[in-house]
mmCIF file of C-alpha atoms and ligand atoms in Angstrom:
data_model
loop_
_atom_site.group_PDB
_atom_site.id
_atom_site.type_symbol
_atom_site.label_atom_id
_atom_site.label_comp_id
_atom_site.label_asym_id
_atom_site.label_seq_id
_atom_site.Cartn_x
_atom_site.Cartn_y
_atom_site.Cartn_z
ATOM 1 C CA MET A 1 -6.307 51.920 158.364
ATOM 2 C CA ALA A 2 -9.797 51.294 158.428
ATOM 3 C CA ASN A 3 -11.657 47.951 158.291
ATOM 4 C CA ILE A 4 -12.965 46.343 155.352
ATOM 5 C CA LEU A 5 -16.757 45.426 155.578
ATOM 6 C CA ALA A 6 -16.717 42.183 153.544
ATOM 7 C CA GLY A 7 -20.085 40.634 152.032
ATOM 8 C CA THR A 8 -19.378 37.285 151.268
ATOM 9 C CA PRO A 9 -18.981 35.742 154.658
ATOM 10 C CA VAL A 10 -22.568 37.489 155.712
ATOM 11 C CA ARG A 11 -23.679 36.126 152.480
ATOM 12 C CA ASP A 12 -22.341 32.702 153.739
ATOM 13 C CA ALA A 13 -24.019 32.680 157.043
ATOM 14 C CA ILE A 14 -27.111 33.842 155.449
ATOM 15 C CA LEU A 15 -26.866 30.959 152.950
ATOM 16 C CA ALA A 16 -25.749 28.166 155.341
ATOM 17 C CA GLU A 17 -29.472 28.878 157.507
ATOM 18 C CA LEU A 18 -31.398 28.985 154.877
ATOM 19 C CA ALA A 19 -30.022 25.676 153.476
ATOM 20 C CA GLU A 20 -31.146 24.300 157.125
ATOM 21 C CA ARG A 21 -34.675 25.891 157.283
ATOM 22 C CA ILE A 22 -35.387 24.664 153.795
ATOM 23 C CA ARG A 23 -34.424 21.501 154.821
ATOM 24 C CA ARG A 24 -37.158 21.826 157.430
ATOM 25 C CA LEU A 25 -39.774 22.644 154.916
ATOM 26 C CA PRO A 26 -41.976 19.850 153.562
ATOM 27 C CA ARG A 27 -41.494 21.046 149.950
ATOM 28 C CA ALA A 28 -38.454 22.536 147.984
ATOM 29 C CA PRO A 29 -39.519 26.921 148.034
ATOM 30 C CA GLY A 30 -40.722 28.209 144.480
ATOM 31 C CA LEU A 31 -39.277 30.861 142.933
ATOM 32 C CA ALA A 32 -41.507 32.582 139.890
ATOM 33 C CA VAL A 33 -38.951 34.910 138.083
ATOM 34 C CA ILE A 34 -40.466 37.170 135.094
ATOM 35 C CA LEU A 35 -37.422 38.782 133.186
ATOM 36 C CA ALA A 36 -39.096 40.516 130.123
ATOM 37 C CA GLY A 37 -37.310 42.230 126.936
ATOM 38 C CA ASP A 38 -33.497 42.032 126.652
ATOM 39 C CA ASN A 39 -31.871 44.404 128.896
ATOM 40 C CA PRO A 40 -28.383 43.139 129.218
ATOM 41 C CA ALA A 41 -27.833 43.911 133.079
ATOM 42 C CA SER A 42 -31.089 42.529 133.652
ATOM 43 C CA ALA A 43 -30.331 39.533 132.090
ATOM 44 C CA ILE A 44 -26.928 38.707 134.523
ATOM 45 C CA TYR A 45 -29.453 39.548 137.160
ATOM 46 C CA VAL A 46 -31.460 37.274 136.665
ATOM 47 C CA ARG A 47 -28.886 34.945 135.923
ATOM 48 C CA ASN A 48 -27.357 35.224 139.033
ATOM 49 C CA LYS A 49 -30.550 34.742 140.821
ATOM 50 C CA VAL A 50 -31.600 31.585 139.579
ATOM 51 C CA LYS A 51 -28.108 29.880 139.860
ATOM 52 C CA ALA A 52 -28.187 31.104 143.211
ATOM 53 C CA CYS A 53 -31.431 29.119 143.974
ATOM 54 C CA ALA A 54 -30.550 26.528 142.139
ATOM 55 C CA GLU A 55 -27.662 26.412 144.380
ATOM 56 C CA LEU A 56 -29.523 26.792 147.537
ATOM 57 C CA GLY A 57 -32.449 24.129 146.246
ATOM 58 C CA ILE A 58 -35.142 26.507 145.956
ATOM 59 C CA VAL A 59 -37.432 25.792 142.078
ATOM 60 C CA SER A 60 -36.900 28.701 139.951
ATOM 61 C CA GLU A 61 -39.181 29.143 137.297
ATOM 62 C CA GLN A 62 -38.235 31.993 134.722
ATOM 63 C CA ARG A 63 -40.201 33.432 131.749
ATOM 64 C CA THR A 64 -38.830 35.845 129.150
ATOM 65 C CA PRO A 65 -41.289 37.148 127.952
ATOM 66 C CA PRO A 66 -40.195 39.526 124.458
ATOM 67 C CA ALA A 67 -39.486 43.358 124.899
ATOM 68 C CA SER A 68 -42.822 44.122 123.078
ATOM 69 C CA ILE A 69 -44.867 42.203 125.918
ATOM 70 C CA GLU A 70 -48.319 44.470 127.352
ATOM 71 C CA THR A 71 -49.062 45.012 130.775
ATOM 72 C CA SER A 72 -52.186 42.970 130.410
ATOM 73 C CA GLU A 73 -50.356 40.305 129.292
ATOM 74 C CA LEU A 74 -47.774 40.587 132.442
ATOM 75 C CA LEU A 75 -50.944 40.691 134.374
ATOM 76 C CA ALA A 76 -52.159 37.874 133.251
ATOM 77 C CA MET A 77 -48.807 35.627 133.383
ATOM 78 C CA VAL A 78 -48.296 37.803 137.614
ATOM 79 C CA GLN A 79 -51.993 36.145 138.219
ATOM 80 C CA GLU A 80 -51.013 32.200 137.163
ATOM 81 C CA PHE A 81 -47.951 32.701 139.660
ATOM 82 C CA ASN A 82 -50.328 33.788 142.295
ATOM 83 C CA GLU A 83 -52.644 31.259 142.037
ATOM 84 C CA ARG A 84 -50.400 28.060 141.851
ATOM 85 C CA PRO A 85 -49.326 26.857 144.715
ATOM 86 C CA GLU A 86 -46.157 25.551 144.187
ATOM 87 C CA ILE A 87 -45.044 29.160 143.774
ATOM 88 C CA ASP A 88 -43.636 31.447 147.011
ATOM 89 C CA GLY A 89 -42.644 34.352 145.525
ATOM 90 C CA ILE A 90 -42.885 35.875 142.403
ATOM 91 C CA LEU A 91 -39.985 38.379 141.241
ATOM 92 C CA VAL A 92 -40.734 40.649 138.015
ATOM 93 C CA GLN A 93 -36.990 41.975 136.930
ATOM 94 C CA MET A 94 -36.991 45.644 137.072
ATOM 95 C CA PRO A 95 -37.063 47.929 134.890
ATOM 96 C CA LEU A 96 -39.601 46.495 132.446
ATOM 97 C CA PRO A 97 -40.116 48.019 128.478
ATOM 98 C CA PRO A 98 -41.170 51.177 128.425
ATOM 99 C CA GLN A 99 -44.754 50.562 127.440
ATOM 100 C CA VAL A 100 -45.399 48.319 130.571
ATOM 101 C CA ASP A 101 -47.452 49.946 133.157
ATOM 102 C CA SER A 102 -44.552 48.817 136.051
ATOM 103 C CA ARG A 103 -46.801 50.082 139.083
ATOM 104 C CA ARG A 104 -49.734 47.905 137.973
ATOM 105 C CA VAL A 105 -47.664 45.047 138.013
ATOM 106 C CA LEU A 106 -45.946 45.390 141.060
ATOM 107 C CA GLN A 107 -48.909 45.761 142.518
ATOM 108 C CA ALA A 108 -50.725 42.651 141.094
ATOM 109 C CA ILE A 109 -48.223 40.462 142.871
ATOM 110 C CA ALA A 110 -49.939 38.879 145.841
ATOM 111 C CA PRO A 111 -48.462 40.682 148.529
ATOM 112 C CA GLU A 112 -47.293 37.217 150.630
ATOM 113 C CA LYS A 113 -45.344 36.174 147.552
ATOM 114 C CA ASP A 114 -44.168 39.779 146.826
ATOM 115 C CA VAL A 115 -40.309 38.428 147.794
ATOM 116 C CA ASP A 116 -38.719 41.964 146.655
ATOM 117 C CA GLY A 117 -40.813 43.863 149.543
ATOM 118 C CA PHE A 118 -42.148 46.351 146.860
ATOM 119 C CA HIS A 119 -46.005 45.886 147.224
ATOM 120 C CA PRO A 120 -48.236 49.109 148.841
ATOM 121 C CA VAL A 121 -48.923 46.801 151.832
ATOM 122 C CA ASN A 122 -45.470 45.244 152.374
ATOM 123 C CA VAL A 123 -44.194 49.004 152.155
ATOM 124 C CA GLY A 124 -46.742 49.519 154.596
ATOM 125 C CA TYR A 125 -45.728 46.575 157.367
ATOM 126 C CA LEU A 126 -42.212 48.148 157.072
ATOM 127 C CA VAL A 127 -43.534 51.660 158.041
ATOM 128 C CA ALA A 128 -45.298 50.079 160.860
ATOM 129 C CA GLN A 129 -42.954 47.023 161.963
ATOM 130 C CA VAL A 130 -44.957 44.404 160.700
ATOM 131 C CA GLU A 131 -43.372 41.284 160.179
ATOM 132 C CA GLY A 132 -43.046 40.813 156.193
ATOM 133 C CA PRO A 133 -40.459 41.175 152.993
ATOM 134 C CA ARG A 134 -38.021 43.807 153.291
ATOM 135 C CA ALA A 135 -36.573 45.053 150.369
ATOM 136 C CA CYS A 136 -33.471 42.807 149.780
ATOM 137 C CA THR A 137 -30.633 45.375 149.330
ATOM 138 C CA PRO A 138 -31.323 47.427 152.843
ATOM 139 C CA ALA A 139 -32.170 44.211 154.773
ATOM 140 C CA GLY A 140 -28.746 42.955 153.449
ATOM 141 C CA ILE A 141 -26.952 45.997 155.268
ATOM 142 C CA MET A 142 -28.815 45.500 158.972
ATOM 143 C CA ARG A 143 -27.533 42.171 158.507
ATOM 144 C CA LEU A 144 -23.918 43.249 157.509
ATOM 145 C CA LEU A 145 -23.949 45.703 160.632
ATOM 146 C CA ALA A 146 -25.258 43.047 162.982
ATOM 147 C CA HIS A 147 -22.390 40.318 161.706
ATOM 148 C CA TYR A 148 -19.608 42.550 162.328
ATOM 149 C CA GLY A 149 -21.178 44.645 165.496
ATOM 150 C CA ILE A 150 -21.516 48.168 164.471
ATOM 151 C CA ALA A 151 -23.757 50.014 166.849
ATOM 152 C CA VAL A 152 -26.736 51.513 165.021
ATOM 153 C CA ALA A 153 -28.555 52.839 168.092
ATOM 154 C CA GLY A 154 -28.239 56.290 168.821
ATOM 155 C CA ARG A 155 -25.848 57.303 166.412
ATOM 156 C CA HIS A 156 -26.562 59.561 163.302
ATOM 157 C CA ALA A 157 -27.159 57.946 160.369
ATOM 158 C CA VAL A 158 -27.435 60.343 156.973
ATOM 159 C CA VAL A 159 -28.927 58.210 154.116
ATOM 160 C CA VAL A 160 -28.157 59.962 150.664
ATOM 161 C CA GLY A 161 -30.472 58.675 147.910
ATOM 162 C CA ARG A 162 -34.268 57.998 148.437
ATOM 163 C CA SER A 163 -35.285 55.482 146.285
ATOM 164 C CA ASP A 164 -38.395 53.072 147.138
ATOM 165 C CA ILE A 165 -36.126 50.140 146.572
ATOM 166 C CA VAL A 166 -32.688 51.075 148.729
ATOM 167 C CA GLY A 167 -32.932 55.000 150.137
ATOM 168 C CA LYS A 168 -35.996 55.167 151.620
ATOM 169 C CA PRO A 169 -36.329 51.433 153.522
ATOM 170 C CA MET A 170 -32.533 51.946 154.517
ATOM 171 C CA ALA A 171 -34.164 54.685 156.311
ATOM 172 C CA LEU A 172 -36.592 53.456 158.253
ATOM 173 C CA LEU A 173 -35.471 50.233 159.003
ATOM 174 C CA LEU A 174 -32.445 52.660 160.289
ATOM 175 C CA LEU A 175 -34.906 54.272 162.244
ATOM 176 C CA HIS A 176 -36.280 51.665 163.615
ATOM 177 C CA ALA A 177 -32.756 50.277 165.082
ATOM 178 C CA HIS A 178 -32.822 53.780 167.110
ATOM 179 C CA ALA A 179 -30.837 55.449 164.873
ATOM 180 C CA THR A 180 -31.402 59.268 164.167
ATOM 181 C CA VAL A 181 -31.607 59.285 160.812
ATOM 182 C CA THR A 182 -30.747 62.044 157.959
ATOM 183 C CA ILE A 183 -32.217 61.235 154.163
ATOM 184 C CA CYS A 184 -30.243 63.818 151.383
ATOM 185 C CA HIS A 185 -31.718 63.824 148.045
ATOM 186 C CA SER A 186 -30.262 65.820 144.794
ATOM 187 C CA LYS A 187 -31.785 69.156 146.261
ATOM 188 C CA THR A 188 -29.964 68.793 149.509
ATOM 189 C CA PRO A 189 -28.209 71.964 150.053
ATOM 190 C CA ASP A 190 -24.295 71.200 151.491
ATOM 191 C CA LEU A 191 -24.494 67.246 151.481
ATOM 192 C CA ALA A 192 -21.013 67.218 152.259
ATOM 193 C CA ALA A 193 -21.594 69.080 156.039
ATOM 194 C CA VAL A 194 -24.407 66.521 156.432
ATOM 195 C CA CYS A 195 -22.501 63.855 155.111
ATOM 196 C CA ARG A 196 -19.562 64.527 157.666
ATOM 197 C CA GLY A 197 -21.582 64.653 160.540
ATOM 198 C CA ALA A 198 -22.611 61.245 159.840
ATOM 199 C CA ASP A 199 -21.656 58.366 162.090
ATOM 200 C CA LEU A 200 -23.155 55.796 159.697
ATOM 201 C CA LEU A 201 -22.937 56.955 156.008
ATOM 202 C CA VAL A 202 -25.003 54.613 153.532
ATOM 203 C CA ALA A 203 -24.025 55.882 149.947
ATOM 204 C CA ALA A 204 -27.351 54.931 147.169
ATOM 205 C CA MET A 205 -27.003 57.635 144.636
ATOM 206 C CA GLY A 206 -25.311 55.612 141.493
ATOM 207 C CA ARG A 207 -23.059 58.608 141.091
ATOM 208 C CA PRO A 208 -19.465 57.023 140.530
ATOM 209 C CA ALA A 209 -17.297 58.160 143.615
ATOM 210 C CA MET A 210 -18.831 61.405 144.127
ATOM 211 C CA LEU A 211 -18.484 60.950 147.988
ATOM 212 C CA THR A 212 -14.886 61.982 148.274
ATOM 213 C CA ARG A 213 -12.825 62.451 151.726
ATOM 214 C CA ASP A 214 -14.355 66.164 152.103
ATOM 215 C CA TYR A 215 -18.081 63.727 152.702
ATOM 216 C CA LEU A 216 -16.579 61.806 155.308
ATOM 217 C CA LYS A 217 -16.361 62.003 159.176
ATOM 218 C CA PRO A 218 -13.056 60.518 160.512
ATOM 219 C CA GLY A 219 -13.869 56.916 161.783
ATOM 220 C CA GLY A 220 -17.042 56.466 160.869
ATOM 221 C CA VAL A 221 -18.661 53.891 159.106
ATOM 222 C CA VAL A 222 -19.443 54.005 155.585
ATOM 223 C CA ILE A 223 -22.092 51.526 154.028
ATOM 224 C CA ASP A 224 -21.273 51.968 149.803
ATOM 225 C CA VAL A 225 -24.467 50.964 147.643
ATOM 226 C CA GLY A 226 -23.386 52.064 144.689
ATOM 227 C CA MET A 227 -22.404 50.196 141.472
ATOM 228 C CA ASN A 228 -21.339 51.922 139.082
ATOM 229 C CA ARG A 229 -19.104 51.139 135.600
ATOM 230 C CA LEU A 230 -16.487 52.997 134.664
ATOM 231 C CA ASP A 231 -15.971 52.213 130.875
ATOM 232 C CA ARG A 232 -13.488 55.080 129.872
ATOM 233 C CA ARG A 233 -9.754 54.652 130.726
ATOM 234 C CA GLU A 234 -9.447 58.409 131.668
ATOM 235 C CA GLN A 235 -12.216 57.853 134.384
ATOM 236 C CA VAL A 236 -10.259 54.611 135.956
ATOM 237 C CA ALA A 237 -7.069 56.629 135.757
ATOM 238 C CA GLY A 238 -7.977 59.590 137.585
ATOM 239 C CA ILE A 239 -11.016 57.972 139.873
ATOM 240 C CA PHE A 240 -7.570 55.510 140.980
ATOM 241 C CA ARG A 241 -5.104 57.703 140.417
ATOM 242 C CA GLY A 242 -3.640 55.598 137.910
ATOM 243 C CA ASP A 243 -3.438 52.395 139.919
ATOM 244 C CA PRO A 244 -1.745 50.340 137.637
ATOM 245 C CA ARG A 245 -3.379 47.247 138.848
ATOM 246 C CA LYS A 246 -6.774 48.978 138.222
ATOM 247 C CA LEU A 247 -6.074 50.016 134.954
ATOM 248 C CA GLU A 248 -4.698 46.499 133.857
ATOM 249 C CA GLN A 249 -8.595 45.573 134.864
ATOM 250 C CA PHE A 250 -9.648 47.729 132.714
ATOM 251 C CA GLU A 251 -7.664 46.653 129.592
ATOM 252 C CA ARG A 252 -8.369 43.123 130.163
ATOM 253 C CA HIS A 253 -12.425 43.719 130.902
ATOM 254 C CA GLY A 254 -13.555 47.135 129.091
ATOM 255 C CA SER A 255 -15.021 47.683 132.081
ATOM 256 C CA VAL A 256 -13.940 48.465 135.948
ATOM 257 C CA LEU A 257 -16.517 48.525 139.235
ATOM 258 C CA VAL A 258 -16.952 51.847 141.097
ATOM 259 C CA GLY A 259 -19.135 52.832 144.048
ATOM 260 C CA ASP A 260 -20.210 56.231 144.842
ATOM 261 C CA VAL A 261 -18.156 56.755 147.962
ATOM 262 C CA HIS A 262 -14.591 57.470 146.479
ATOM 263 C CA PRO A 263 -12.191 54.192 146.913
ATOM 264 C CA LEU A 264 -8.998 55.447 148.131
ATOM 265 C CA ASP A 265 -10.483 58.633 150.199
ATOM 266 C CA VAL A 266 -12.512 55.875 152.155
ATOM 267 C CA ALA A 267 -9.922 53.369 152.962
ATOM 268 C CA GLU A 268 -7.822 56.409 154.547
ATOM 269 C CA VAL A 269 -10.829 58.302 156.257
ATOM 270 C CA ALA A 270 -13.304 55.730 157.286
ATOM 271 C CA GLY A 271 -13.185 53.539 160.582
ATOM 272 C CA ALA A 272 -14.530 50.920 158.356
ATOM 273 C CA TYR A 273 -16.309 50.551 155.264
ATOM 274 C CA THR A 274 -17.898 48.150 152.578
ATOM 275 C CA PRO A 275 -15.747 47.511 149.470
ATOM 276 C CA VAL A 276 -17.329 47.538 145.673
ATOM 277 C CA PRO A 277 -17.416 45.369 144.642
ATOM 278 C CA GLY A 278 -17.389 42.509 147.337
ATOM 279 C CA GLY A 279 -19.639 44.810 150.066
ATOM 280 C CA VAL A 280 -23.380 45.448 149.861
ATOM 281 C CA GLY A 281 -23.766 43.204 146.362
ATOM 282 C CA PRO A 282 -23.540 39.911 147.831
ATOM 283 C CA LEU A 283 -26.125 40.423 150.156
ATOM 284 C CA THR A 284 -28.924 41.291 147.986
ATOM 285 C CA ILE A 285 -29.332 38.247 146.696
ATOM 286 C CA ALA A 286 -29.023 36.490 149.836
ATOM 287 C CA MET A 287 -32.222 38.613 151.123
ATOM 288 C CA LEU A 288 -33.805 37.503 148.168
ATOM 289 C CA MET A 289 -33.039 34.222 149.202
ATOM 290 C CA ALA A 290 -33.879 34.524 152.906
ATOM 291 C CA ASN A 291 -37.620 36.619 151.449
ATOM 292 C CA THR A 292 -38.376 33.292 149.750
ATOM 293 C CA VAL A 293 -37.675 31.080 152.313
ATOM 294 C CA ARG A 294 -39.885 32.889 154.689
ATOM 295 C CA ALA A 295 -42.565 33.197 152.050
ATOM 296 C CA ALA A 296 -42.590 28.974 151.759
ATOM 297 C CA GLU A 297 -42.647 28.860 155.615
ATOM 298 C CA ARG A 298 -45.464 30.994 156.206
ATOM 299 C CA ARG A 299 -47.632 29.528 153.276
ATOM 300 C CA ALA A 300 -46.456 26.158 154.624
ATOM 301 C CA CYS A 301 -48.238 26.663 158.320
HETATM 302 P P1 NDP B 1 -32.401 56.196 142.399
HETATM 303 O O1 NDP B 1 -31.573 56.069 140.606
HETATM 304 O O2 NDP B 1 -33.534 54.910 141.712
HETATM 305 O O3 NDP B 1 -31.778 57.147 142.903
HETATM 306 C C1 NDP B 1 -30.990 57.762 143.412
HETATM 307 C C2 NDP B 1 -31.212 58.608 144.860
HETATM 308 O O4 NDP B 1 -29.703 59.114 144.857
HETATM 309 C C3 NDP B 1 -32.698 59.680 144.118
HETATM 310 O O5 NDP B 1 -32.444 59.662 145.674
HETATM 311 C C4 NDP B 1 -31.452 61.058 144.079
HETATM 312 O O6 NDP B 1 -31.841 62.163 144.498
HETATM 313 C C5 NDP B 1 -30.215 60.453 144.729
HETATM 314 N N1 NDP B 1 -29.441 61.305 144.073
HETATM 315 C C6 NDP B 1 -28.698 61.362 142.980
HETATM 316 N N2 NDP B 1 -27.545 62.636 142.683
HETATM 317 C C7 NDP B 1 -27.156 62.950 143.981
HETATM 318 C C8 NDP B 1 -26.270 63.707 143.914
HETATM 319 N N3 NDP B 1 -25.635 64.102 143.676
HETATM 320 N N4 NDP B 1 -26.554 64.196 144.979
HETATM 321 C C9 NDP B 1 -27.603 63.721 146.251
HETATM 322 N N5 NDP B 1 -27.909 62.866 145.976
HETATM 323 C C10 NDP B 1 -28.295 62.478 144.749
HETATM 324 O O7 NDP B 1 -30.832 54.720 141.563
HETATM 325 P P2 NDP B 1 -31.378 53.444 143.496
HETATM 326 O O8 NDP B 1 -31.592 53.267 144.593
HETATM 327 O O9 NDP B 1 -31.509 52.256 142.867
HETATM 328 O O10 NDP B 1 -29.673 53.118 143.172
HETATM 329 C C11 NDP B 1 -28.646 53.620 144.056
HETATM 330 C C12 NDP B 1 -27.574 53.041 143.479
HETATM 331 O O11 NDP B 1 -27.220 51.689 144.632
HETATM 332 C C13 NDP B 1 -27.196 52.866 141.849
HETATM 333 O O12 NDP B 1 -25.896 52.944 142.041
HETATM 334 C C14 NDP B 1 -27.227 50.972 142.018
HETATM 335 O O13 NDP B 1 -27.002 50.534 140.861
HETATM 336 C C15 NDP B 1 -26.918 50.528 142.959
HETATM 337 N N6 NDP B 1 -27.606 49.307 143.642
HETATM 338 C C16 NDP B 1 -26.500 48.551 143.898
HETATM 339 C C17 NDP B 1 -27.298 47.011 144.465
HETATM 340 C C18 NDP B 1 -26.798 46.438 145.431
HETATM 341 O O14 NDP B 1 -27.430 45.052 145.113
HETATM 342 N N7 NDP B 1 -25.627 46.939 145.378
HETATM 343 C C19 NDP B 1 -29.059 47.391 144.546
HETATM 344 C C20 NDP B 1 -29.442 48.259 144.161
HETATM 345 C C21 NDP B 1 -28.681 49.139 143.953
HETATM 346 P P3 NDP B 1 -33.254 62.473 143.782
HETATM 347 O O15 NDP B 1 -34.693 61.682 144.267
HETATM 348 O O16 NDP B 1 -33.468 63.813 144.213
HETATM 349 O O17 NDP B 1 -33.172 62.402 142.508
#
């Protein structure tokens, strides 16, 4: 039976360490959050981020402009936060409304206040291994691997997905930790064969339960970043092979979460894996808090 790599104890350890560091700062760190429009998933993410700030002692300030906001207005908002000394971090929740030039808005954030690690300057720091904010989800995964004492150096890591927020930074962090890294995407031929060669497999595609046992190396470590909401009963019944607990969960909530890796196959084939939910998910917000505290520390000295 595979070991479950739960994210919650790792998150708790990160937050406990941050609480101690916040106590040593001359003032509470400040995080500005911009949530434009009315995307319900974004609203939930932002609510959770703001709640995490409050619990940890980070002061957060939220702006919720309407979906009709223009690029120029968002740029002015970001500029205001760039200039305010008590704001250490700025987070612009993605996606932005379609008429907004998202790239321009992200690039307007002062790199030292970019707590998502998306600004090209910070991406450059990542590539060059210079200290700077790292993308939260991949950074959280590195903490999880360290927490559970999972060796990375010399192992073959396969990252499926090449997005700027997960796949690419993940591959670079693993490379810097001396893994031999293969990056896969939708045009990779014979994905199953590549994945089966992975001592460490990171799945970040957004494809519900796609990586079945054929994609898994027996005894390997599997990190499942995917967060897919199943909202059709037959999908839940099919993936979870009629598991009555999952069907009951579906009846109660109207949907069930599943990762990109098949939840039953991974438990049988892998040596260790992160569950969905409760694996990678809790770490992303913890690393956002970590980036905010680090930004405050750097600006305080
Ligand atoms: P994107 O949609 O930006 O990127 C998906 C990547 O997966 C692309 O590179 C795409 O390839 C690749 N891909 C898609 N389908 C296939 C396929 N059939 N075979 C191989 N590769 C494929 O997604 P994100 O990186 O933003 O997110 C990925 C997943 O992680 C989502 O489920 C998201 O919800 C979840 N997520 C979870 C977080 C957490 O905190 N747990 C945080 C962030 C994301 P190509 O480039 O060729 O199109």
